[in-house]
Tab-separated table of C-alpha atoms and ligand atoms in Angstrom:
chain	number	residue	atom	x	y	z
A	43	MET	CA	0.036	0.094	-0.040
A	44	ALA	CA	1.086	3.580	-0.697
A	45	LEU	CA	3.077	5.446	2.048
A	46	ASN	CA	0.476	8.316	2.256
A	47	ASP	CA	-2.233	6.094	3.014
A	48	LYS	CA	-2.805	7.826	6.546
A	49	ALA	CA	-2.674	11.338	4.979
A	50	PRO	CA	-5.634	13.667	5.597
A	51	LEU	CA	-8.610	13.611	3.159
A	52	THR	CA	-9.139	16.884	1.553
A	53	GLY	CA	-10.910	18.093	-1.512
A	54	THR	CA	-14.405	17.901	-3.190
A	55	VAL	CA	-16.067	14.687	-4.517
A	56	GLN	CA	-19.470	14.129	-6.058
A	57	VAL	CA	-20.602	10.791	-5.004
A	58	PRO	CA	-22.508	8.915	-7.513
A	59	GLY	CA	-26.169	8.701	-7.969
A	60	ASP	CA	-28.563	7.251	-5.290
A	61	LYS	CA	-29.027	3.519	-5.897
A	62	SER	CA	-32.680	3.423	-4.639
A	63	ILE	CA	-33.602	6.309	-6.990
A	64	SER	CA	-31.750	4.892	-9.970
A	65	HIS	CA	-33.689	1.527	-9.705
A	66	ARG	CA	-36.928	3.371	-9.640
A	67	ALA	CA	-36.324	5.893	-12.338
A	68	ILE	CA	-35.539	2.727	-14.644
A	69	MET	CA	-38.650	0.759	-13.516
A	70	PHE	CA	-41.021	3.604	-13.745
A	71	GLY	CA	-39.676	4.691	-17.207
A	72	ALA	CA	-40.254	1.041	-18.234
A	73	MET	CA	-43.732	1.071	-16.904
A	74	ALA	CA	-44.636	4.321	-18.642
A	75	GLU	CA	-45.438	4.494	-22.436
A	76	GLY	CA	-43.009	6.670	-24.168
A	77	THR	CA	-39.515	8.039	-23.601
A	78	THR	CA	-38.096	8.732	-20.126
A	79	THR	CA	-34.672	10.333	-19.525
A	80	VAL	CA	-32.505	9.720	-16.405
A	81	GLU	CA	-29.484	12.072	-15.475
A	82	GLY	CA	-27.278	11.083	-12.397
A	83	PHE	CA	-28.048	7.493	-12.902
A	84	LEU	CA	-25.845	5.062	-10.757
A	85	PRO	CA	-24.157	2.829	-13.180
A	86	GLY	CA	-23.429	0.098	-10.445
A	87	ASP	CA	-24.115	-3.586	-10.934
A	88	ASP	CA	-27.388	-3.557	-8.999
A	89	CYS	CA	-28.965	-1.111	-11.013
A	90	LEU	CA	-27.681	-2.613	-14.429
A	91	SER	CA	-29.319	-5.635	-13.202
A	92	THR	CA	-32.541	-3.927	-13.330
A	93	ILE	CA	-31.720	-2.336	-16.837
A	94	SER	CA	-31.243	-5.986	-18.134
A	95	CYS	CA	-34.347	-7.376	-16.565
A	96	PHE	CA	-36.588	-4.734	-18.767
A	97	ARG	CA	-34.593	-5.217	-21.883
A	98	GLN	CA	-35.782	-8.654	-21.719
A	99	LEU	CA	-39.524	-7.392	-21.446
A	100	GLY	CA	-38.869	-5.422	-24.639
A	101	VAL	CA	-37.999	-2.182	-23.397
A	102	SER	CA	-35.179	-0.288	-25.022
A	103	VAL	CA	-32.731	1.184	-22.611
A	104	GLU	CA	-29.570	3.126	-23.854
A	105	GLN	CA	-27.284	3.642	-21.018
A	106	ASN	CA	-24.229	6.084	-21.512
A	107	GLY	CA	-22.433	6.419	-18.255
A	108	THR	CA	-24.867	8.291	-15.915
A	109	ASP	CA	-27.265	9.251	-18.703
A	110	VAL	CA	-30.097	6.784	-19.514
A	111	THR	CA	-32.768	6.869	-22.059
A	112	VAL	CA	-35.651	4.469	-21.534
A	113	THR	CA	-38.166	3.858	-24.219
A	114	SER	CA	-40.972	1.751	-23.680
A	115	PRO	CA	-44.262	0.327	-25.220
A	116	GLY	CA	-45.605	0.633	-21.640
A	117	MET	CA	-46.438	-1.909	-19.002
A	118	HIS	CA	-49.270	-3.298	-21.052
A	119	GLY	CA	-47.083	-3.706	-24.230
A	120	TRP	CA	-44.231	-5.741	-22.604
A	121	THR	CA	-43.480	-9.010	-24.284
A	122	GLU	CA	-43.070	-12.427	-22.337
A	123	PRO	CA	-39.215	-12.872	-21.276
A	124	ALA	CA	-37.690	-15.825	-23.332
A	125	ASP	CA	-35.110	-16.348	-20.516
A	126	ILE	CA	-34.819	-16.120	-16.704
A	127	LEU	CA	-34.424	-12.455	-15.479
A	128	ASP	CA	-31.174	-12.221	-13.509
A	129	THR	CA	-31.557	-10.009	-10.598
A	130	GLY	CA	-27.774	-10.371	-9.742
A	131	ASN	CA	-26.983	-9.372	-6.200
A	132	SER	CA	-29.904	-6.653	-5.953
A	133	GLY	CA	-32.790	-7.128	-3.188
A	134	THR	CA	-34.460	-4.095	-4.736
A	135	THR	CA	-34.519	-5.180	-8.348
A	136	THR	CA	-35.795	-8.769	-7.058
A	137	ARG	CA	-38.546	-7.559	-4.794
A	138	LEU	CA	-39.788	-4.691	-6.721
A	139	MET	CA	-39.864	-6.663	-10.077
A	140	LEU	CA	-42.180	-9.167	-8.026
A	141	GLY	CA	-44.813	-6.487	-7.618
A	142	ILE	CA	-44.136	-5.218	-11.246
A	143	LEU	CA	-44.460	-8.490	-12.906
A	144	ALA	CA	-47.459	-9.728	-10.923
A	145	GLY	CA	-50.027	-7.922	-12.787
A	146	THR	CA	-48.600	-8.803	-16.430
A	147	ASP	CA	-50.467	-11.171	-18.869
A	148	PHE	CA	-47.266	-13.544	-19.042
A	149	HIS	CA	-44.897	-15.750	-17.332
A	150	SER	CA	-41.502	-14.848	-15.839
A	151	VAL	CA	-39.039	-16.278	-13.636
A	152	LEU	CA	-36.652	-14.169	-11.338
A	153	ASN	CA	-33.241	-15.349	-9.873
A	154	GLY	CA	-30.204	-13.778	-8.301
A	155	ASP	CA	-26.808	-14.687	-7.025
A	156	ALA	CA	-25.974	-16.956	-3.829
A	157	SER	CA	-26.756	-13.943	-1.548
A	158	ILE	CA	-30.197	-13.411	-3.055
A	159	ALA	CA	-31.046	-17.185	-2.619
A	160	LYS	CA	-30.666	-16.491	0.932
A	161	ARG	CA	-32.683	-13.370	1.255
A	162	PRO	CA	-36.317	-13.688	2.311
A	163	MET	CA	-38.991	-13.023	-0.137
A	164	GLY	CA	-42.237	-14.086	1.707
A	165	ARG	CA	-42.408	-10.497	3.022
A	166	VAL	CA	-43.392	-9.267	-0.393
A	167	ILE	CA	-44.974	-12.477	-1.607
A	168	ASP	CA	-47.239	-12.637	1.346
A	169	PRO	CA	-49.233	-9.282	0.505
A	170	LEU	CA	-48.758	-9.747	-3.336
A	171	ARG	CA	-50.731	-13.182	-2.867
A	172	GLN	CA	-53.321	-11.490	-0.946
A	173	MET	CA	-53.790	-9.172	-4.024
A	174	GLY	CA	-54.079	-12.145	-6.155
A	175	ALA	CA	-50.664	-12.715	-7.563
A	176	ASP	CA	-49.386	-16.297	-8.504
A	177	ILE	CA	-45.968	-16.616	-7.282
A	178	ARG	CA	-44.095	-19.975	-6.773
A	179	GLY	CA	-40.469	-20.778	-5.659
A	180	ARG	CA	-38.312	-22.638	-3.080
A	181	SER	CA	-39.192	-23.123	0.564
A	182	GLY	CA	-43.097	-22.595	0.151
A	183	GLY	CA	-42.786	-20.232	-2.616
A	184	THR	CA	-40.834	-17.672	-0.516
A	185	MET	CA	-37.241	-17.886	-1.809
A	186	THR	CA	-35.486	-17.655	-5.309
A	187	PRO	CA	-35.793	-18.866	-8.185
A	188	LEU	CA	-39.237	-17.467	-8.154
A	189	ALA	CA	-41.877	-18.031	-11.210
A	190	VAL	CA	-44.540	-15.294	-11.496
A	191	THR	CA	-47.653	-16.073	-13.648
A	192	GLY	CA	-49.368	-12.785	-14.170
A	193	SER	CA	-52.653	-12.362	-13.098
A	194	SER	CA	-55.500	-9.802	-12.541
A	195	LEU	CA	-54.992	-8.110	-8.977
A	196	GLN	CA	-57.257	-6.359	-6.488
A	197	ALA	CA	-56.480	-3.792	-4.052
A	198	ILE	CA	-55.549	-4.514	-0.568
A	199	ASP	CA	-55.277	-2.884	2.937
A	200	TYR	CA	-52.226	-3.578	4.385
A	201	ASP	CA	-50.313	-3.283	8.059
A	202	MET	CA	-46.577	-3.903	7.255
A	203	PRO	CA	-45.085	-6.031	9.790
A	204	VAL	CA	-41.391	-4.922	8.853
A	205	ALA	CA	-40.316	-1.408	7.997
A	206	SER	CA	-39.263	-1.907	4.412
A	207	ALA	CA	-39.364	0.326	1.512
A	208	GLN	CA	-38.812	-2.806	-0.730
A	209	VAL	CA	-41.980	-4.320	0.561
A	210	LYS	CA	-44.154	-1.041	0.535
A	211	SER	CA	-42.721	-0.286	-2.938
A	212	ALA	CA	-43.563	-3.900	-4.365
A	213	ILE	CA	-47.074	-3.466	-3.033
A	214	LEU	CA	-47.351	0.189	-4.351
A	215	LEU	CA	-46.268	-1.158	-7.913
A	216	ALA	CA	-48.543	-4.197	-7.913
A	217	ALA	CA	-51.247	-1.607	-6.978
A	218	ILE	CA	-50.806	0.185	-10.352
A	219	TRP	CA	-52.143	-2.941	-11.948
A	220	ALA	CA	-54.924	-3.571	-9.436
A	221	GLU	CA	-58.559	-2.820	-9.203
A	222	GLY	CA	-59.536	-0.425	-6.426
A	223	THR	CA	-57.540	1.833	-3.862
A	224	THR	CA	-54.725	-0.042	-1.878
A	225	ALA	CA	-53.876	1.309	1.515
A	226	ILE	CA	-50.566	0.737	3.379
A	227	ARG	CA	-49.757	1.468	7.053
A	228	GLU	CA	-45.905	1.472	7.917
A	229	LYS	CA	-44.532	0.267	11.152
A	230	LEU	CA	-42.161	2.819	10.962
A	231	PRO	CA	-41.345	5.285	8.223
A	232	SER	CA	-38.955	3.949	5.466
A	233	ARG	CA	-37.537	5.519	2.502
A	234	ASN	CA	-40.269	7.439	0.408
A	235	HIS	CA	-38.589	7.680	-3.063
A	236	THR	CA	-41.379	5.381	-4.571
A	237	GLU	CA	-43.953	7.979	-3.192
A	238	ILE	CA	-42.040	10.864	-4.325
A	239	LEU	CA	-41.291	9.685	-7.746
A	240	LEU	CA	-44.487	7.804	-9.086
A	241	PRO	CA	-46.550	11.119	-9.311
A	242	GLN	CA	-43.808	12.462	-11.826
A	243	PHE	CA	-44.973	9.570	-13.872
A	244	GLY	CA	-48.645	10.275	-13.634
A	245	VAL	CA	-49.541	8.089	-10.719
A	246	PRO	CA	-50.734	10.059	-7.544
A	247	VAL	CA	-49.845	8.677	-4.107
A	248	ASP	CA	-51.973	10.025	-1.368
A	249	GLN	CA	-50.328	10.124	2.277
A	250	GLN	CA	-52.722	11.163	5.168
A	251	ASP	CA	-52.543	10.315	8.862
A	252	GLY	CA	-49.717	7.515	8.236
A	253	VAL	CA	-51.691	5.729	5.485
A	254	ILE	CA	-50.250	5.620	1.918
A	255	ARG	CA	-53.057	5.212	-0.886
A	256	LEU	CA	-52.686	4.486	-4.237
A	257	THR	CA	-55.516	3.843	-6.920
A	258	GLY	CA	-54.892	1.499	-9.745
A	259	GLY	CA	-55.737	1.556	-13.358
A	260	LEU	CA	-54.064	4.816	-14.463
A	261	LYS	CA	-51.702	4.794	-17.533
A	262	MET	CA	-48.299	5.847	-16.508
A	263	THR	CA	-46.703	8.821	-18.448
A	264	PRO	CA	-42.800	9.380	-19.155
A	265	ALA	CA	-40.668	11.650	-17.088
A	266	HIS	CA	-37.220	13.224	-16.688
A	267	VAL	CA	-35.477	12.051	-13.646
A	268	SER	CA	-32.466	13.793	-12.069
A	269	VAL	CA	-30.795	11.540	-9.547
A	270	PRO	CA	-29.029	13.160	-6.605
A	271	GLY	CA	-25.884	11.420	-5.100
A	272	ASP	CA	-26.311	8.613	-2.695
A	273	ILE	CA	-25.939	9.576	0.918
A	274	SER	CA	-25.203	5.754	1.451
A	275	SER	CA	-22.133	6.124	-0.645
A	276	ALA	CA	-21.304	9.434	0.812
A	277	ALA	CA	-21.255	7.840	4.448
A	278	PHE	CA	-17.892	6.137	3.699
A	279	PHE	CA	-16.311	9.340	3.003
A	280	ILE	CA	-18.073	11.139	5.907
A	281	ALA	CA	-16.704	8.398	8.278
A	282	ALA	CA	-13.268	8.517	6.604
A	283	ALA	CA	-13.125	12.301	7.144
A	284	LEU	CA	-14.353	12.293	10.573
A	285	MET	CA	-11.686	9.723	11.626
A	286	VAL	CA	-8.394	10.785	9.811
A	287	PRO	CA	-6.758	13.540	11.424
A	288	ASP	CA	-6.710	17.051	9.858
A	289	SER	CA	-9.149	15.990	7.130
A	290	GLU	CA	-11.817	18.303	5.637
A	291	ILE	CA	-13.882	17.246	2.586
A	292	ARG	CA	-16.879	18.544	0.715
A	293	LEU	CA	-19.290	16.160	-0.925
A	294	THR	CA	-21.683	17.906	-3.523
A	295	ASN	CA	-25.209	17.191	-4.584
A	296	VAL	CA	-25.813	14.595	-1.814
A	297	GLY	CA	-29.689	13.467	-1.651
A	298	VAL	CA	-30.622	14.520	2.020
A	299	ASN	CA	-34.337	13.209	1.909
A	300	PRO	CA	-35.153	13.212	5.559
A	301	THR	CA	-36.039	9.370	5.355
A	302	ARG	CA	-32.170	8.887	4.397
A	303	THR	CA	-30.361	11.305	6.736
A	304	GLY	CA	-30.165	9.207	10.027
A	305	ILE	CA	-26.373	9.002	9.501
A	306	LEU	CA	-26.135	12.797	9.793
A	307	GLU	CA	-28.298	12.814	13.122
A	308	ALA	CA	-25.972	9.886	14.427
A	309	VAL	CA	-22.818	11.371	13.461
A	310	ARG	CA	-23.648	14.750	14.965
A	311	GLN	CA	-24.821	13.046	18.236
A	312	MET	CA	-21.414	11.513	18.124
A	313	GLY	CA	-19.659	14.973	18.030
A	314	GLY	CA	-18.945	14.842	14.406
A	315	GLU	CA	-18.589	18.057	12.586
A	316	ILE	CA	-20.715	18.082	9.533
A	317	GLU	CA	-22.262	21.188	7.724
A	318	THR	CA	-25.171	21.021	5.376
A	319	GLU	CA	-25.378	23.951	2.868
A	320	ASP	CA	-26.836	24.973	-0.412
A	321	ALA	CA	-29.886	22.512	-0.160
A	322	THR	CA	-31.729	22.447	-3.436
A	323	GLU	CA	-35.530	22.669	-3.569
A	324	GLY	CA	-37.321	19.986	-5.543
A	325	ALA	CA	-38.898	16.437	-5.057
A	326	GLU	CA	-35.644	15.037	-3.909
A	327	LEU	CA	-33.702	17.349	-1.620
A	328	ALA	CA	-29.974	17.631	-2.142
A	329	ALA	CA	-27.126	19.421	-0.513
A	330	THR	CA	-23.369	19.953	-0.192
A	331	LEU	CA	-21.766	18.338	2.884
A	332	THR	CA	-18.697	19.550	4.659
A	333	VAL	CA	-16.993	17.138	7.056
A	334	ARG	CA	-14.082	17.882	9.352
A	335	ALA	CA	-11.976	15.464	11.447
A	336	SER	CA	-13.596	15.351	14.905
A	337	LYS	CA	-13.327	13.916	18.376
A	338	LEU	CA	-16.147	11.385	18.683
A	339	LYS	CA	-18.078	10.207	21.440
A	340	SER	CA	-20.185	7.048	21.770
A	341	THR	CA	-24.134	6.875	20.967
A	342	GLU	CA	-27.043	4.847	21.127
A	343	ILE	CA	-29.056	4.153	18.021
A	344	SER	CA	-32.549	2.648	18.072
A	345	GLY	CA	-36.017	2.710	17.107
A	346	ALA	CA	-37.150	5.070	14.334
A	347	LEU	CA	-33.701	6.152	13.603
A	348	ILE	CA	-32.777	2.555	12.488
A	349	PRO	CA	-34.917	2.608	9.186
A	350	ARG	CA	-33.396	5.923	8.334
A	351	LEU	CA	-29.749	4.885	8.390
A	352	ILE	CA	-30.025	0.925	7.950
A	353	ASP	CA	-27.498	0.839	5.065
A	354	GLU	CA	-24.939	2.936	6.985
A	355	LEU	CA	-24.699	0.736	10.258
A	356	PRO	CA	-21.498	-1.035	8.983
A	357	ILE	CA	-19.668	2.328	8.733
A	358	ILE	CA	-21.296	3.578	11.851
A	359	ALA	CA	-19.942	0.657	13.635
A	360	LEU	CA	-16.410	1.424	12.384
A	361	LEU	CA	-16.867	4.956	13.523
A	362	ALA	CA	-18.024	3.882	16.872
A	363	THR	CA	-14.472	1.941	17.377
A	364	GLN	CA	-13.056	5.552	17.275
A	365	ALA	CA	-15.565	7.032	19.775
A	366	GLU	CA	-14.967	7.416	23.393
A	367	GLY	CA	-17.381	5.287	25.372
A	368	THR	CA	-19.947	2.501	24.581
A	369	THR	CA	-22.023	2.544	21.387
A	370	VAL	CA	-25.198	0.549	21.404
A	371	ILE	CA	-27.079	-0.258	18.425
A	372	ARG	CA	-30.506	-1.835	19.049
A	373	ASP	CA	-33.680	-2.721	17.071
A	374	ALA	CA	-31.627	-3.628	13.913
A	375	GLU	CA	-32.309	-7.152	13.397
A	376	GLU	CA	-32.968	-6.333	9.744
A	377	LEU	CA	-29.278	-6.301	9.514
A	378	ARG	CA	-29.364	-9.983	9.617
A	379	VAL	CA	-31.049	-10.271	6.350
A	380	LYS	CA	-29.186	-7.713	4.111
A	381	GLU	CA	-26.468	-8.816	1.421
A	382	THR	CA	-24.775	-10.679	4.225
A	383	ASP	CA	-25.771	-10.945	8.015
A	384	ARG	CA	-24.213	-7.624	8.757
A	385	ILE	CA	-24.239	-8.066	12.504
A	386	GLN	CA	-22.131	-11.248	12.313
A	387	SER	CA	-19.833	-10.126	9.291
A	388	VAL	CA	-19.255	-6.647	10.805
A	389	VAL	CA	-18.356	-7.728	14.161
A	390	THR	CA	-16.282	-10.520	12.668
A	391	GLY	CA	-14.324	-8.165	10.759
A	392	LEU	CA	-14.152	-5.379	13.669
A	393	LYS	CA	-12.700	-8.160	16.027
A	394	LYS	CA	-10.035	-9.142	13.521
A	395	LEU	CA	-9.031	-5.532	13.285
A	396	GLY	CA	-8.639	-5.393	17.136
A	397	ALA	CA	-11.724	-3.666	18.105
A	398	ASP	CA	-14.044	-4.200	21.322
A	399	ALA	CA	-17.160	-5.347	19.465
A	400	GLU	CA	-19.959	-7.853	20.452
A	401	ALA	CA	-22.951	-8.922	18.437
A	402	THR	CA	-26.427	-9.104	20.065
A	403	SER	CA	-29.551	-10.328	18.627
A	404	ASP	CA	-30.761	-7.069	17.124
A	405	GLY	CA	-27.453	-5.166	17.106
A	406	MET	CA	-24.138	-4.477	18.195
A	407	ILE	CA	-22.139	-3.134	21.414
A	408	ILE	CA	-18.672	-1.537	20.434
A	409	LYS	CA	-16.325	0.267	23.062
A	410	GLY	CA	-13.743	2.703	22.035
A	411	PRO	CA	-11.700	4.205	21.197
A	412	VAL	CA	-9.439	1.419	20.258
A	413	ARG	CA	-6.163	1.664	18.071
A	414	LEU	CA	-6.966	-0.724	15.105
A	415	ARG	CA	-4.443	-3.086	13.669
A	416	GLY	CA	-3.786	-4.256	10.254
A	417	ALA	CA	-5.400	-7.760	9.455
A	418	GLN	CA	-7.004	-9.717	6.584
A	419	VAL	CA	-10.832	-9.019	6.528
A	420	ASP	CA	-13.615	-10.361	4.244
A	421	SER	CA	-16.204	-8.497	2.395
A	422	PHE	CA	-18.068	-11.821	2.196
A	423	GLY	CA	-19.405	-10.510	-1.246
A	424	ASP	CA	-21.116	-7.539	0.590
A	425	HIS	CA	-20.204	-4.285	-1.029
A	426	ARG	CA	-20.917	-2.251	2.173
A	427	LEU	CA	-18.668	-4.404	3.960
A	428	GLY	CA	-15.790	-4.014	1.203
A	429	MET	CA	-16.048	-0.216	1.630
A	430	THR	CA	-16.123	-0.156	5.495
A	431	TRP	CA	-12.867	-2.404	5.473
A	432	ALA	CA	-11.210	0.173	2.849
A	433	VAL	CA	-11.977	3.035	5.270
A	434	ALA	CA	-10.585	1.042	8.081
A	435	SER	CA	-7.394	0.627	6.211
A	436	LEU	CA	-6.992	4.431	6.508
A	437	ILE	CA	-6.806	4.327	10.353
A	438	ALA	CA	-5.332	0.957	10.954
A	439	ASP	CA	-1.698	0.334	12.072
A	440	GLY	CA	-0.429	-1.861	9.318
A	441	ASP	CA	-1.954	-3.227	6.315
A	442	VAL	CA	-5.783	-3.953	5.914
A	443	ASP	CA	-6.039	-6.765	3.367
A	444	ILE	CA	-9.573	-6.949	2.050
A	445	ILE	CA	-10.820	-10.376	0.391
A	446	ASN	CA	-13.199	-9.799	-2.497
A	447	LYS	CA	-13.286	-6.065	-2.605
A	448	GLU	CA	-14.391	-6.307	-6.302
A	449	CYS	CA	-18.033	-6.379	-5.111
A	450	ILE	CA	-17.826	-2.661	-4.198
A	451	SER	CA	-18.913	-2.082	-7.874
A	452	VAL	CA	-22.469	-3.211	-6.873
A	453	SER	CA	-23.109	0.312	-5.625
A	454	TYR	CA	-19.941	2.411	-6.081
A	455	PRO	CA	-17.852	1.369	-9.034
A	456	THR	CA	-15.634	4.621	-8.711
A	457	PHE	CA	-15.070	4.255	-4.962
A	458	PHE	CA	-11.422	3.795	-4.894
A	459	GLU	CA	-10.677	6.659	-7.679
A	460	HIS	CA	-12.904	8.967	-5.394
A	461	LEU	CA	-10.718	7.710	-2.375
A	462	HIS	CA	-7.685	8.647	-4.053
A	463	THR	CA	-8.919	12.088	-5.215
A	464	LEU	CA	-9.372	12.917	-1.428
A	465	GLN	CA	-6.034	11.423	-0.808
A	466	ASN	CA	-4.555	13.583	-3.596
A	467	ARG	CA	-3.265	10.485	-5.147
A	468	LEU	CA	-4.565	11.409	-8.662
A	469	SER	CA	-1.597	10.087	-10.438
A	470	GLU	CA	-2.265	6.430	-9.409
B	193	S3P	C1	-34.131	-0.350	-0.381
B	193	S3P	C2	-34.516	-0.338	0.757
B	193	S3P	C3	-33.844	-1.032	2.079
B	193	S3P	C4	-32.237	-0.769	1.837
B	193	S3P	C5	-31.882	-1.022	0.402
B	193	S3P	C6	-32.642	-0.393	-0.679
B	193	S3P	C7	-34.854	0.348	-1.574
B	193	S3P	O1	-34.102	-2.345	2.087
B	193	S3P	O2	-31.604	-1.512	2.937
B	193	S3P	O3	-30.413	-1.084	0.396
B	193	S3P	O4	-34.342	0.790	-2.515
B	193	S3P	O5	-36.032	0.430	-1.385
B	193	S3P	P1	-35.389	-3.035	3.028
B	193	S3P	O6	-36.628	-2.451	2.200
B	193	S3P	O7	-35.320	-4.236	2.991
B	193	S3P	O8	-35.302	-2.191	4.252
């Protein structure tokens, strides 16, 4: 590794487009009849899986870096796919496609990688079956590969048992096919990108007194979508700048939708210096973040904050190793069913690096500050683990050798380039 690895991070980076919004822009563009244009698209492996699924349904998608043009006959004009739809490593693609395919008039099969094969799909399939969907698969029809035979759907009234934007979105997308008005009640608010973006494609979503309502039968119309930067990607550089002494960085056009900004609250509670400026108006808020190296203290993270920072918990756990006191993360059992069991995989890696970390059934307990040491750590094929260990390498004594860091391309293909920019190692 280069000698200046531990150098302060300085300068400005524009993190890539939001993964959740990029998926939805392609999906809704494919459901609408006509031409949808997307700028700021995330060309990560997950979103490319979404594009390839729609190409198999007869939708034309031209992708040029972060610019995408989707030209579709509309959801009623799709053709039956001749082969299995490959959702790769993407839970969002797999779950939202189930809702989208449930109301077609053809047969389709979804399959993903070894991680997707372990992830629970029953949480989506249960409500979709209540709407009349015909979905079959392993383990009582709840695990991939999953076969969907399109059928006519009816609206439902549904109380969500888990706080999950993927479940909520799959139901809302099926509800567009369905007869009647679907009503959904969330246990805790989860990211609301579907609710924000659907009206731009001609489908109003009503939200009152904690109930989300969508009336089926409307024809979707194309739109132009401008995708802000992904706060879940920014999180890795936020943490790095807080922990590496003398750092000061700026991250431009970061999405700051309040359903996603739990990390900013947690970091501020920990004493982290982070400023938000130039917030733009618009359906999806974006802002420039300035982050400075800070003395950190422990915190407790639980309850309604969890869905607002769920994907950031691996990097927050690393941050906690450098904070004075005992950080407790609770109510985060959802981490067990992400790309890996992130309670297990994060604690395993942190311990190898010399951290004082303990797994609990629904979270972690981390005591700090501890000087981390070099070690070999595994991403277990989980992109957010890979990036967490890359940030650990900036503060550990000795080399951190990451097994399988290629998986970072799932959500942040230019991660190392951007890291080198902030380290002023542009020539490498
Ligand atoms: C996502 C929702 C979250 C999140 C995932 C993306 C989405 O998953 O962890 O990375 O795009 O809707 P859950 O819905 O399972 O909480």
